[in-house]
Coordinates of C-alpha atoms in Angstrom, one line a residue:
M130 CA 41.9 -38.1 -31.0
K131 CA 41.1 -41.7 -32.3
K132 CA 37.9 -43.4 -33.4
I133 CA 37.6 -47.0 -32.3
S134 CA 35.1 -49.9 -32.7
Y135 CA 32.6 -50.6 -29.9
S136 CA 33.6 -54.3 -29.7
L137 CA 37.3 -53.6 -29.5
L138 CA 36.6 -50.8 -26.9
F139 CA 34.8 -53.3 -24.7
L140 CA 37.7 -55.8 -24.8
I141 CA 40.3 -53.0 -24.2
T142 CA 38.3 -51.7 -21.1
L143 CA 38.0 -55.1 -19.5
A144 CA 41.8 -55.6 -19.9
L145 CA 42.5 -52.2 -18.5
T146 CA 40.2 -52.6 -15.6
T147 CA 42.1 -53.1 -12.2
P148 CA 43.6 -56.6 -12.2
G149 CA 41.5 -59.0 -10.3
L150 CA 38.3 -57.1 -10.5
F151 CA 36.5 -60.0 -12.1
A152 CA 38.8 -62.7 -11.1
Q153 CA 36.5 -64.3 -8.5
A154 CA 33.4 -64.4 -10.9
P155 CA 31.9 -67.8 -11.2
A156 CA 30.4 -68.7 -14.6
E157 CA 27.3 -66.5 -14.8
K158 CA 24.7 -66.5 -17.5
Y159 CA 22.0 -63.8 -17.8
P160 CA 19.6 -62.9 -20.5
V161 CA 20.6 -60.5 -23.1
D162 CA 18.6 -57.3 -23.7
S163 CA 18.1 -56.5 -27.3
A164 CA 19.3 -53.0 -26.5
S165 CA 22.8 -54.5 -26.0
M166 CA 23.0 -55.8 -29.5
E167 CA 24.0 -53.8 -32.6
L168 CA 20.7 -53.6 -34.5
P169 CA 20.0 -52.8 -38.2
G170 CA 18.6 -49.3 -38.8
V171 CA 19.8 -47.8 -35.6
P172 CA 22.2 -45.0 -36.3
K173 CA 25.5 -45.4 -34.5
G174 CA 27.2 -42.7 -32.5
E175 CA 31.0 -42.2 -32.5
V176 CA 33.5 -42.9 -29.7
L177 CA 36.5 -40.7 -29.4
K178 CA 39.6 -41.5 -27.3
F179 CA 41.7 -39.0 -25.4
T180 CA 44.3 -38.7 -22.7
F181 CA 44.4 -36.3 -19.8
Q182 CA 47.5 -35.6 -17.8
H183 CA 47.2 -32.0 -16.5
S184 CA 45.2 -32.5 -13.3
T185 CA 45.7 -30.2 -10.4
I186 CA 43.4 -32.2 -8.2
F187 CA 45.3 -35.5 -8.7
P188 CA 48.7 -34.0 -9.6
G189 CA 51.0 -36.1 -11.8
T190 CA 48.3 -38.4 -13.0
W191 CA 47.8 -39.7 -16.5
R192 CA 44.7 -41.4 -17.7
E193 CA 42.7 -42.3 -20.8
Y194 CA 39.1 -41.3 -21.3
W195 CA 36.5 -41.9 -24.1
V196 CA 33.6 -39.7 -25.3
Y197 CA 30.6 -41.2 -26.9
I198 CA 28.7 -38.8 -29.1
P199 CA 25.2 -40.0 -30.2
A200 CA 24.1 -39.7 -33.8
Q201 CA 21.3 -37.5 -32.6
Y202 CA 23.4 -34.9 -31.0
R203 CA 23.1 -31.3 -32.2
P204 CA 25.5 -28.6 -30.8
D205 CA 22.6 -26.1 -30.4
Q206 CA 21.1 -28.3 -27.6
P207 CA 23.4 -29.2 -24.7
A208 CA 23.3 -32.9 -24.3
C209 CA 22.5 -34.9 -21.2
V210 CA 25.6 -36.6 -19.6
Y211 CA 26.4 -40.1 -18.4
V212 CA 29.7 -40.5 -16.7
N213 CA 31.2 -43.9 -16.0
Q214 CA 34.3 -45.0 -14.0
D215 CA 36.8 -47.6 -15.2
G216 CA 36.3 -46.7 -18.9
I217 CA 33.7 -48.2 -21.1
Q218 CA 31.6 -51.0 -19.5
W219 CA 28.2 -52.6 -20.2
K220 CA 28.5 -52.3 -23.9
A221 CA 27.4 -48.7 -23.2
P222 CA 27.8 -47.2 -26.6
T223 CA 25.7 -49.8 -28.3
V224 CA 23.1 -49.6 -25.4
L225 CA 22.9 -45.7 -25.7
D226 CA 22.6 -46.0 -29.5
N227 CA 19.5 -48.1 -29.1
L228 CA 17.9 -46.4 -26.2
I229 CA 18.3 -42.9 -27.6
Y230 CA 17.0 -44.1 -31.0
R231 CA 13.9 -45.6 -29.3
K232 CA 13.5 -42.5 -27.2
E233 CA 13.8 -44.4 -24.0
M234 CA 16.4 -42.0 -22.8
P235 CA 17.3 -38.5 -23.8
V236 CA 20.2 -37.5 -26.2
T237 CA 23.1 -38.3 -23.9
I238 CA 26.9 -37.9 -24.3
G239 CA 28.7 -40.6 -22.5
I240 CA 32.1 -40.0 -20.8
F241 CA 34.0 -43.0 -19.7
I242 CA 37.1 -42.3 -17.5
N243 CA 39.9 -44.5 -16.5
P244 CA 41.5 -44.1 -13.0
G245 CA 44.8 -42.1 -13.0
R246 CA 48.2 -43.4 -12.9
V247 CA 51.4 -41.6 -12.0
L248 CA 53.7 -43.0 -14.7
A249 CA 57.0 -44.5 -13.7
A250 CA 60.1 -42.8 -15.0
D251 CA 61.8 -46.1 -15.8
T252 CA 59.2 -48.9 -16.4
A253 CA 62.0 -51.5 -16.4
A254 CA 62.9 -50.7 -12.9
S255 CA 59.7 -49.4 -11.3
L256 CA 56.0 -49.5 -11.4
D257 CA 53.4 -46.9 -12.0
R258 CA 51.5 -45.5 -9.1
F259 CA 48.0 -46.8 -9.4
N260 CA 45.5 -44.2 -8.1
R261 CA 42.3 -46.1 -8.5
S262 CA 41.5 -46.7 -4.8
F263 CA 42.5 -43.3 -3.7
E264 CA 40.3 -41.6 -6.3
Y265 CA 37.3 -44.1 -6.0
D266 CA 37.1 -45.6 -2.6
G267 CA 37.3 -42.5 -0.4
L268 CA 34.3 -40.4 0.8
G269 CA 34.3 -36.6 0.2
E270 CA 34.1 -34.2 -2.8
T271 CA 37.7 -34.6 -4.3
Y272 CA 36.7 -37.0 -7.1
V273 CA 33.5 -35.2 -8.1
R274 CA 35.5 -31.9 -8.1
F275 CA 37.8 -33.6 -10.6
I276 CA 34.9 -34.6 -12.8
L277 CA 33.3 -31.1 -12.7
E278 CA 36.3 -28.9 -12.6
E279 CA 38.7 -30.8 -14.9
I280 CA 37.1 -33.6 -16.9
L281 CA 33.9 -32.1 -18.1
P282 CA 35.5 -28.8 -19.2
E283 CA 38.2 -30.8 -20.9
V284 CA 35.5 -32.7 -22.9
E285 CA 33.9 -29.5 -23.9
R286 CA 37.2 -28.4 -25.3
Q287 CA 37.2 -31.2 -27.7
K288 CA 35.2 -31.5 -31.0
T289 CA 33.3 -34.4 -32.6
G290 CA 34.9 -36.2 -35.5
D291 CA 33.3 -33.8 -38.0
G292 CA 34.3 -30.8 -36.2
R293 CA 31.1 -30.0 -34.2
P294 CA 31.6 -28.4 -30.7
I295 CA 30.6 -30.5 -27.7
H296 CA 28.1 -28.9 -25.3
L297 CA 27.2 -30.6 -22.1
S298 CA 24.2 -29.8 -19.9
K299 CA 25.0 -28.1 -16.7
K300 CA 21.8 -29.3 -14.9
G301 CA 22.1 -32.1 -12.3
N302 CA 18.8 -33.5 -13.5
D303 CA 20.5 -34.0 -16.9
R304 CA 23.4 -36.0 -15.5
A305 CA 23.8 -39.6 -14.5
I306 CA 26.9 -41.4 -13.2
G307 CA 27.8 -45.0 -12.7
G308 CA 30.4 -47.7 -12.3
S309 CA 31.3 -51.1 -10.8
S310 CA 33.0 -52.0 -7.6
S311 CA 35.1 -49.1 -6.5
G312 CA 33.8 -47.2 -9.5
A313 CA 30.4 -47.7 -8.1
I314 CA 31.1 -46.1 -4.8
A315 CA 32.9 -43.2 -6.7
A316 CA 29.7 -42.7 -8.6
F317 CA 27.4 -42.7 -5.5
T318 CA 29.8 -40.3 -3.7
A319 CA 29.8 -37.9 -6.6
A320 CA 26.0 -37.6 -6.5
W321 CA 26.0 -37.6 -2.6
E322 CA 28.5 -34.8 -2.5
R323 CA 27.0 -32.8 -5.3
P324 CA 23.4 -33.8 -5.8
A325 CA 22.8 -30.5 -7.7
E326 CA 25.2 -31.9 -10.3
F327 CA 24.4 -35.6 -10.5
S328 CA 21.0 -36.8 -9.7
R329 CA 21.0 -40.4 -11.2
V330 CA 23.4 -43.2 -10.0
F331 CA 24.1 -46.8 -11.2
S332 CA 26.1 -48.7 -8.6
A333 CA 27.1 -52.3 -9.7
I334 CA 28.8 -54.6 -7.0
G335 CA 29.5 -51.5 -5.1
T336 CA 32.4 -51.3 -2.6
Y337 CA 30.5 -49.9 0.5
V338 CA 33.1 -51.6 2.8
G339 CA 35.9 -50.7 5.1
L340 CA 38.6 -49.8 2.5
R341 CA 38.5 -46.0 2.8
G342 CA 35.4 -45.3 4.8
G343 CA 32.6 -46.5 2.5
D344 CA 31.1 -48.6 5.4
R345 CA 30.1 -45.3 7.0
Y346 CA 27.5 -44.7 4.2
P347 CA 24.5 -46.6 5.6
A348 CA 24.5 -44.7 8.9
L349 CA 25.0 -41.4 7.2
I350 CA 22.2 -42.0 4.7
R351 CA 19.8 -42.5 7.6
K352 CA 20.9 -39.4 9.4
V353 CA 21.5 -36.9 6.6
E354 CA 18.5 -34.9 5.3
P355 CA 17.5 -36.7 2.0
K356 CA 18.9 -35.5 -1.2
P357 CA 17.3 -35.6 -4.8
I358 CA 19.1 -38.7 -6.1
R359 CA 17.8 -41.8 -7.8
V360 CA 19.9 -44.9 -7.3
F361 CA 20.0 -48.3 -8.9
L362 CA 22.0 -51.0 -6.9
Q363 CA 23.2 -54.4 -8.3
D364 CA 25.1 -57.2 -6.5
G365 CA 25.2 -60.9 -6.2
S366 CA 25.2 -63.2 -3.1
N367 CA 28.6 -64.6 -4.1
D368 CA 30.4 -61.3 -4.1
L369 CA 33.6 -60.7 -2.2
N370 CA 33.8 -61.4 1.5
I371 CA 37.4 -60.5 2.4
Y372 CA 39.4 -58.3 4.8
G373 CA 37.5 -55.1 3.9
G374 CA 34.0 -56.5 4.5
D375 CA 31.1 -58.4 2.9
W376 CA 30.3 -56.7 -0.4
W377 CA 26.9 -58.5 -0.6
K378 CA 25.7 -57.6 2.8
A379 CA 27.0 -54.0 2.5
N380 CA 25.0 -53.5 -0.7
E381 CA 21.9 -55.0 1.0
T382 CA 22.5 -52.6 3.9
M383 CA 22.8 -49.7 1.5
E384 CA 19.5 -50.5 -0.1
R385 CA 17.7 -50.8 3.2
A386 CA 19.3 -47.4 4.3
L387 CA 18.2 -45.7 1.1
V388 CA 14.7 -47.0 1.4
F389 CA 14.5 -45.9 5.1
A390 CA 15.7 -42.5 4.1
G391 CA 13.1 -42.1 1.3
Y392 CA 15.2 -42.3 -1.7
E393 CA 14.0 -43.6 -5.0
V394 CA 15.9 -46.7 -5.2
R395 CA 15.7 -50.0 -7.2
H396 CA 17.9 -53.0 -6.9
A397 CA 18.8 -56.1 -8.9
W398 CA 20.1 -59.0 -6.8
G399 CA 21.5 -62.1 -8.1
E400 CA 23.8 -65.0 -7.1
G401 CA 26.9 -64.0 -9.0
G402 CA 30.3 -62.9 -7.7
H403 CA 32.5 -59.7 -8.2
S404 CA 31.7 -59.8 -11.8
G405 CA 30.3 -57.5 -14.6
A406 CA 28.1 -60.2 -16.0
M407 CA 24.9 -59.2 -14.4
G408 CA 25.7 -55.5 -14.9
N409 CA 26.0 -56.2 -18.6
S410 CA 22.6 -57.9 -18.7
I411 CA 20.7 -55.3 -16.7
F412 CA 22.4 -52.1 -18.0
P413 CA 19.7 -51.2 -20.6
D414 CA 17.0 -51.5 -18.0
V415 CA 19.1 -49.4 -15.5
M416 CA 19.3 -46.6 -18.0
R417 CA 15.6 -46.8 -18.8
W418 CA 14.7 -46.6 -15.1
L419 CA 17.3 -43.9 -14.2
W420 CA 16.0 -41.7 -17.0
K421 CA 12.3 -42.5 -16.7
D422 CA 10.1 -39.5 -16.7
W423 CA 12.9 -37.2 -17.9
P424 CA 12.9 -34.1 -17.9
R425 CA 10.8 -34.3 -14.8
P426 CA 13.3 -33.8 -12.0
V427 CA 14.3 -36.4 -9.4
T428 CA 12.6 -35.4 -6.3
V429 CA 13.4 -35.7 -2.5
G430 CA 11.6 -38.4 -0.7
N431 CA 10.3 -38.7 2.9
S432 CA 12.6 -40.2 5.4
K433 CA 11.5 -42.5 8.2
N434 CA 14.0 -40.8 10.5
Q435 CA 11.7 -39.8 13.3
V436 CA 13.8 -36.9 14.5
L437 CA 14.0 -35.4 11.0
G438 CA 10.2 -35.6 11.0
E439 CA 10.0 -33.9 14.5
V440 CA 12.3 -31.1 13.5
L441 CA 11.9 -30.2 9.8
V442 CA 8.8 -28.4 8.3
P443 CA 7.9 -30.1 5.1
G444 CA 8.7 -27.8 2.1
E445 CA 10.8 -25.4 4.2
G446 CA 14.4 -25.0 2.9
W447 CA 17.3 -22.9 3.6
E448 CA 16.9 -19.2 3.0
L449 CA 19.9 -16.8 2.4
V450 CA 19.9 -14.0 5.1
G451 CA 23.0 -12.2 3.9
Q452 CA 26.2 -12.8 2.1
G453 CA 29.5 -11.1 1.2
Y454 CA 30.8 -11.2 4.8
K455 CA 34.5 -12.0 5.6
F456 CA 33.8 -14.4 8.5
T457 CA 30.6 -14.6 10.4
E458 CA 30.3 -15.8 14.1
G459 CA 28.6 -15.2 17.4
V460 CA 25.0 -15.9 16.5
A461 CA 22.6 -15.1 19.3
V462 CA 19.1 -14.3 20.0
N463 CA 17.6 -11.8 22.5
A464 CA 14.2 -12.1 24.4
K465 CA 12.3 -10.5 21.6
G466 CA 13.6 -13.1 19.1
E467 CA 15.8 -10.7 17.3
V468 CA 19.0 -12.3 16.0
F469 CA 22.5 -10.8 16.1
Y470 CA 25.7 -11.9 14.5
Q471 CA 29.3 -10.7 13.9
D472 CA 31.5 -10.3 11.1
I473 CA 34.7 -10.7 12.9
P474 CA 37.4 -9.2 10.5
D475 CA 35.3 -6.1 9.9
S476 CA 34.3 -5.8 13.5
K477 CA 30.7 -5.3 12.6
T478 CA 27.5 -6.5 14.3
Y479 CA 24.4 -7.3 12.3
K480 CA 20.9 -7.5 13.7
V481 CA 18.0 -9.4 12.1
G482 CA 14.7 -7.8 13.1
L483 CA 11.4 -9.6 13.6
D484 CA 10.5 -8.7 10.0
G485 CA 13.5 -10.6 8.9
K486 CA 15.4 -7.5 7.6
V487 CA 19.1 -7.1 8.3
S488 CA 20.6 -4.0 9.7
V489 CA 24.2 -3.0 10.9
L490 CA 24.5 -1.7 14.5
P491 CA 26.4 1.6 14.8
I492 CA 29.1 0.2 17.0
N493 CA 32.6 -1.2 16.6
A494 CA 32.3 -4.8 17.9
K495 CA 36.2 -5.1 18.4
K496 CA 36.5 -8.4 16.5
A497 CA 33.9 -10.0 18.7
S498 CA 33.2 -13.7 18.2
G499 CA 30.9 -15.3 21.0
T500 CA 27.7 -13.6 21.8
S501 CA 25.0 -14.3 24.4
F502 CA 22.1 -12.4 26.0
G503 CA 21.8 -12.3 29.8
P504 CA 18.8 -12.3 32.1
D505 CA 19.3 -8.5 32.3
G506 CA 18.5 -8.2 28.6
K507 CA 22.0 -7.1 27.8
R508 CA 24.2 -8.4 25.0
Y509 CA 27.5 -10.0 26.1
V510 CA 30.4 -10.6 23.6
V511 CA 33.9 -11.8 23.7
A512 CA 36.1 -9.1 22.1
G513 CA 39.1 -10.8 20.5
A514 CA 40.8 -7.5 19.7
T515 CA 41.0 -6.4 23.4
N516 CA 40.9 -9.8 25.2
Q517 CA 37.9 -8.7 27.1
V518 CA 34.3 -9.7 27.8
L519 CA 32.0 -6.8 27.0
R520 CA 28.5 -6.0 27.8
Y521 CA 26.2 -3.8 25.7
D522 CA 22.8 -2.3 26.9
A523 CA 19.7 -1.4 24.9
N524 CA 21.3 1.9 23.8
E525 CA 24.5 0.0 22.8
K526 CA 26.4 1.6 25.7
E527 CA 29.5 -0.5 26.4
S528 CA 31.0 -1.7 29.7
V529 CA 33.8 -4.1 30.6
V530 CA 32.8 -7.4 32.3
A531 CA 36.2 -9.0 32.4
D532 CA 39.8 -8.4 31.2
S533 CA 42.7 -10.5 30.1
I534 CA 40.6 -13.4 28.6
S535 CA 41.6 -14.5 25.3
G536 CA 38.1 -16.0 24.7
N537 CA 36.2 -17.3 21.8
D538 CA 32.5 -18.1 22.9
L539 CA 30.4 -17.6 25.9
V540 CA 27.0 -18.3 27.4
V541 CA 25.2 -16.4 30.3
A542 CA 23.2 -18.5 32.6
G543 CA 19.9 -17.5 34.1
N544 CA 21.6 -16.7 37.5
G545 CA 24.1 -14.3 35.7
N546 CA 27.0 -16.7 35.7
I547 CA 29.1 -16.4 32.5
Y548 CA 31.1 -19.3 31.1
V549 CA 33.8 -18.4 28.6
T550 CA 35.9 -20.7 26.3
A551 CA 39.5 -19.8 25.8
P552 CA 41.1 -22.1 23.2
D553 CA 44.5 -20.4 22.9
G554 CA 45.2 -22.2 19.7
T555 CA 45.1 -25.9 18.8
E556 CA 48.5 -26.9 20.4
K557 CA 47.9 -25.5 23.9
P558 CA 45.3 -26.8 26.3
S559 CA 42.2 -24.7 26.5
K560 CA 40.7 -23.1 29.5
I561 CA 37.0 -22.6 30.6
Y562 CA 36.4 -19.5 32.7
L563 CA 33.5 -18.8 35.0
I564 CA 32.8 -15.1 35.6
R565 CA 30.4 -14.5 38.5
P566 CA 28.0 -11.6 38.6
N567 CA 30.2 -9.9 41.1
G568 CA 33.1 -9.9 38.6
E569 CA 35.0 -12.8 40.1
K570 CA 36.8 -14.7 37.5
L571 CA 37.8 -18.4 37.9
V572 CA 39.4 -21.1 35.7
V573 CA 36.9 -24.0 36.1
D574 CA 38.5 -26.4 33.6
E575 CA 41.4 -26.8 31.3
G576 CA 42.9 -29.4 28.9
L577 CA 40.4 -29.6 25.9
K578 CA 42.0 -29.3 22.5
F579 CA 40.5 -26.0 21.2
A580 CA 37.4 -25.6 23.4
N581 CA 35.1 -23.5 21.3
G582 CA 31.2 -23.5 21.5
V583 CA 29.5 -23.5 24.9
A584 CA 25.9 -23.9 25.8
L585 CA 23.8 -24.9 28.9
S586 CA 21.2 -27.7 28.9
P587 CA 17.6 -26.5 29.2
D588 CA 17.5 -27.1 32.9
Q589 CA 20.9 -25.4 33.2
T590 CA 22.4 -28.2 35.2
Q591 CA 24.8 -29.3 32.5
L592 CA 27.3 -27.4 30.4
Y593 CA 28.2 -28.5 26.9
V594 CA 31.5 -27.5 25.2
T595 CA 32.6 -28.4 21.7
E596 CA 36.2 -29.5 21.1
S597 CA 36.9 -28.3 17.8
A598 CA 40.1 -30.2 17.2
S599 CA 38.4 -33.5 17.8
H600 CA 34.9 -35.2 17.1
W601 CA 33.6 -34.6 20.7
I602 CA 31.3 -32.5 22.6
W603 CA 32.1 -32.5 26.3
I604 CA 29.6 -32.3 29.2
Y605 CA 30.1 -31.0 32.7
T606 CA 27.7 -30.9 35.6
V607 CA 27.2 -27.4 37.0
R608 CA 27.6 -27.2 40.7
P609 CA 25.4 -24.8 42.8
D610 CA 28.4 -22.4 43.2
G611 CA 28.8 -22.4 39.3
T612 CA 31.9 -24.6 39.3
L613 CA 32.1 -27.7 37.1
T614 CA 32.4 -31.4 37.9
N615 CA 31.7 -34.8 36.2
K616 CA 33.7 -34.0 33.1
Q617 CA 33.3 -36.6 30.3
H618 CA 33.1 -37.2 26.6
Y619 CA 29.5 -36.7 25.5
G620 CA 28.6 -36.1 21.9
W621 CA 30.2 -38.2 19.2
L622 CA 30.2 -36.4 15.9
Q623 CA 30.6 -37.4 12.3
V624 CA 33.8 -36.4 10.6
P625 CA 34.3 -35.9 6.9
D626 CA 36.7 -37.9 4.9
D627 CA 39.0 -35.0 4.1
A628 CA 39.5 -33.8 7.7
E629 CA 41.0 -35.2 11.0
N630 CA 38.3 -33.5 13.1
A631 CA 34.7 -32.6 13.0
W632 CA 35.5 -29.0 14.0
P633 CA 32.2 -28.5 16.1
D634 CA 31.8 -24.8 16.9
G635 CA 28.7 -23.0 18.1
L636 CA 25.8 -25.0 19.6
K637 CA 22.4 -24.4 21.0
C638 CA 19.5 -26.4 22.5
D639 CA 15.8 -26.8 21.8
R640 CA 13.1 -27.4 24.5
E641 CA 13.3 -31.1 24.0
G642 CA 16.9 -31.1 25.0
R643 CA 18.4 -31.7 21.6
I644 CA 21.7 -30.1 20.8
Y645 CA 22.3 -28.4 17.5
T646 CA 26.0 -28.0 16.7
T647 CA 27.7 -26.6 13.7
S648 CA 30.5 -28.8 12.2
R649 CA 32.3 -29.4 9.0
M650 CA 29.4 -31.6 7.8
G651 CA 26.8 -29.0 8.6
I652 CA 24.3 -29.0 11.5
Q653 CA 24.6 -32.1 13.5
I654 CA 21.6 -32.6 15.9
L655 CA 22.1 -34.8 18.9
D656 CA 19.7 -36.2 21.4
Q657 CA 19.9 -35.7 25.2
T658 CA 22.3 -38.8 25.4
G659 CA 24.8 -37.4 22.8
R660 CA 23.9 -39.4 19.8
V661 CA 23.7 -37.7 16.4
N662 CA 20.2 -38.3 15.1
V663 CA 20.2 -35.8 12.2
I664 CA 22.6 -34.0 9.9
L665 CA 21.6 -30.9 7.9
P666 CA 24.3 -30.3 5.3
L667 CA 25.6 -26.8 5.0
P668 CA 29.1 -25.7 4.0
K669 CA 31.5 -24.0 6.5
T670 CA 29.1 -23.6 9.4
S671 CA 30.5 -21.7 12.5
N672 CA 27.6 -20.7 14.8
C673 CA 23.8 -21.0 15.2
C674 CA 20.9 -20.0 17.2
L675 CA 17.1 -20.5 17.2
G676 CA 15.5 -17.1 16.7
G677 CA 12.5 -15.3 15.3
P678 CA 9.3 -14.3 17.3
D679 CA 8.6 -18.0 18.2
F680 CA 12.3 -19.1 18.6
N681 CA 11.7 -21.6 15.8
I682 CA 13.9 -20.3 13.0
L683 CA 17.4 -21.8 12.9
Y684 CA 20.0 -19.2 11.9
V685 CA 23.4 -20.5 10.9
S686 CA 26.5 -18.5 10.1
C687 CA 28.6 -20.0 7.3
W688 CA 31.8 -17.9 6.9
D689 CA 30.7 -15.4 4.2
K690 CA 27.0 -16.2 4.4
V691 CA 24.2 -16.5 6.9
Y692 CA 21.1 -18.9 6.4
R693 CA 17.9 -19.5 8.2
R694 CA 15.3 -22.2 8.1
K695 CA 12.0 -22.6 9.8
L696 CA 11.7 -25.6 12.1
K697 CA 9.0 -27.3 14.1
V698 CA 10.9 -27.0 17.4
R699 CA 11.4 -24.0 19.7
G700 CA 14.8 -23.0 21.0
V701 CA 15.5 -22.7 24.8
N702 CA 17.4 -19.6 26.1
P703 CA 19.3 -19.5 29.3
F704 CA 17.9 -15.9 30.0
E705 CA 14.5 -17.4 30.3
G706 CA 15.5 -19.5 33.3
P707 CA 15.8 -23.3 33.7
Y708 CA 13.4 -25.4 31.8
K709 CA 13.1 -29.2 32.4
P710 CA 12.6 -31.2 29.2
G711 CA 11.1 -34.7 29.0
K712 CA 13.1 -37.9 29.6
P713 CA 15.4 -39.0 26.8
H714 CA 14.8 -42.1 24.7
L715 CA 17.5 -44.5 25.9

């Protein structure tokens, strides 16, 4: 552990920043805020320097990081946190000294992290591996996990220069994060992925372009249910315009998307290039604004996304129905509005009554996955343990509908036809079966990569099938005899950064013809033409239905948990018979 002067730290950080980061900056002059200057009478905090080289999230990396401890810090009160990428920027220790002293921000410990390097064994013959773009530019939770699971605990294992323990607040409302260029998108991604852990973001000359998927953010921001994040954006009109995109226009597009989605956002636009000059000038004001009204929490705004407004009930969030399961699937609703779901490994079936209470049915569900109710009021399931389609009456008496189907999910049409998906793994082509009321079994399609969830359109003239090993939902026309035709790609789903597919699974429709599908990113809601309008984030979703007395409560199975949420919409059920929705907006 070493103590080091602020001015020397600033020069070192500039030198250590990725080569070329500020190379294209024209001469820029901006006003200097007094909070960026060392002022007499203001107590100085200390800056401690450490190295970290034991990461399991970024194996083999070595990095330096600095910890700023304000003079006002007391161990009996966990401090707020500001995390910055690319080490110390913006003359941050001096700014924090002044703003904390003036009570323009809370007592805050600063953590300034350099990107990792995998050090070369022989520096004379080879280069280090520079990990900055991999850690910073990509979407997904990997980097924020590194901060939360490795860096913050590592900081709390250190002590101040005079031996005091370091205690950091665990509240997201007490944490801010920032950076420039790739460090800026890393900061935004950390808050986007974990808004309960970081609620305040400073993004300077942010790299929201096509390097590792950052150009996807504006569309995602408009579709995803808003999160409690406050964002300050800075850029200049002479920023980079190179192979990856136009930084200036990308930042403008980010600002417009955030405003559209209801976020509390502020921006500072200039005429500079890919430079830290303007960031240095505005950093004190950025901190004042990000921490304004603290400890009042950052709140969620109102999105202009029309479908979000049509679907969500203001003030209604997710409610936990049950937890502690091994793997939940097969969520379905009966004519009363009672909801059923399976815990496949335990071969148990759970029922949620109209009073919202959960009970276990006294039957062995034989590792059932897909579940659907027919027009006869009976419950139909795909039993993986026996490769059968089974039927249960009101007294839970079991009968066999079909044998020798290694099925996964099913839907029962209003005329009694049953459609079953049979994925047979991710390597072999899947099959779709039609089982007619007389027991006749036909293969009506094959070839999808892991055909999974299956649902009928409200008018029951179209069949939707999720292809889990891709980002597609497929659509078929249902002929009068129940066979399928006019097969084509239909719904284009969003895919997370750390996966090769969206893994769409269960899906259901509402009376407006919208399709609700589970996926790696949560519930993706598509319009009748197959466009994702809304994403409701939830982890590990597998199946869903619209249940309750009014069929307006969205139930979602999420591996070991089941959630529900009241919506404005009403679900449409095949057992009720065909229903013709209104025309789509083209």
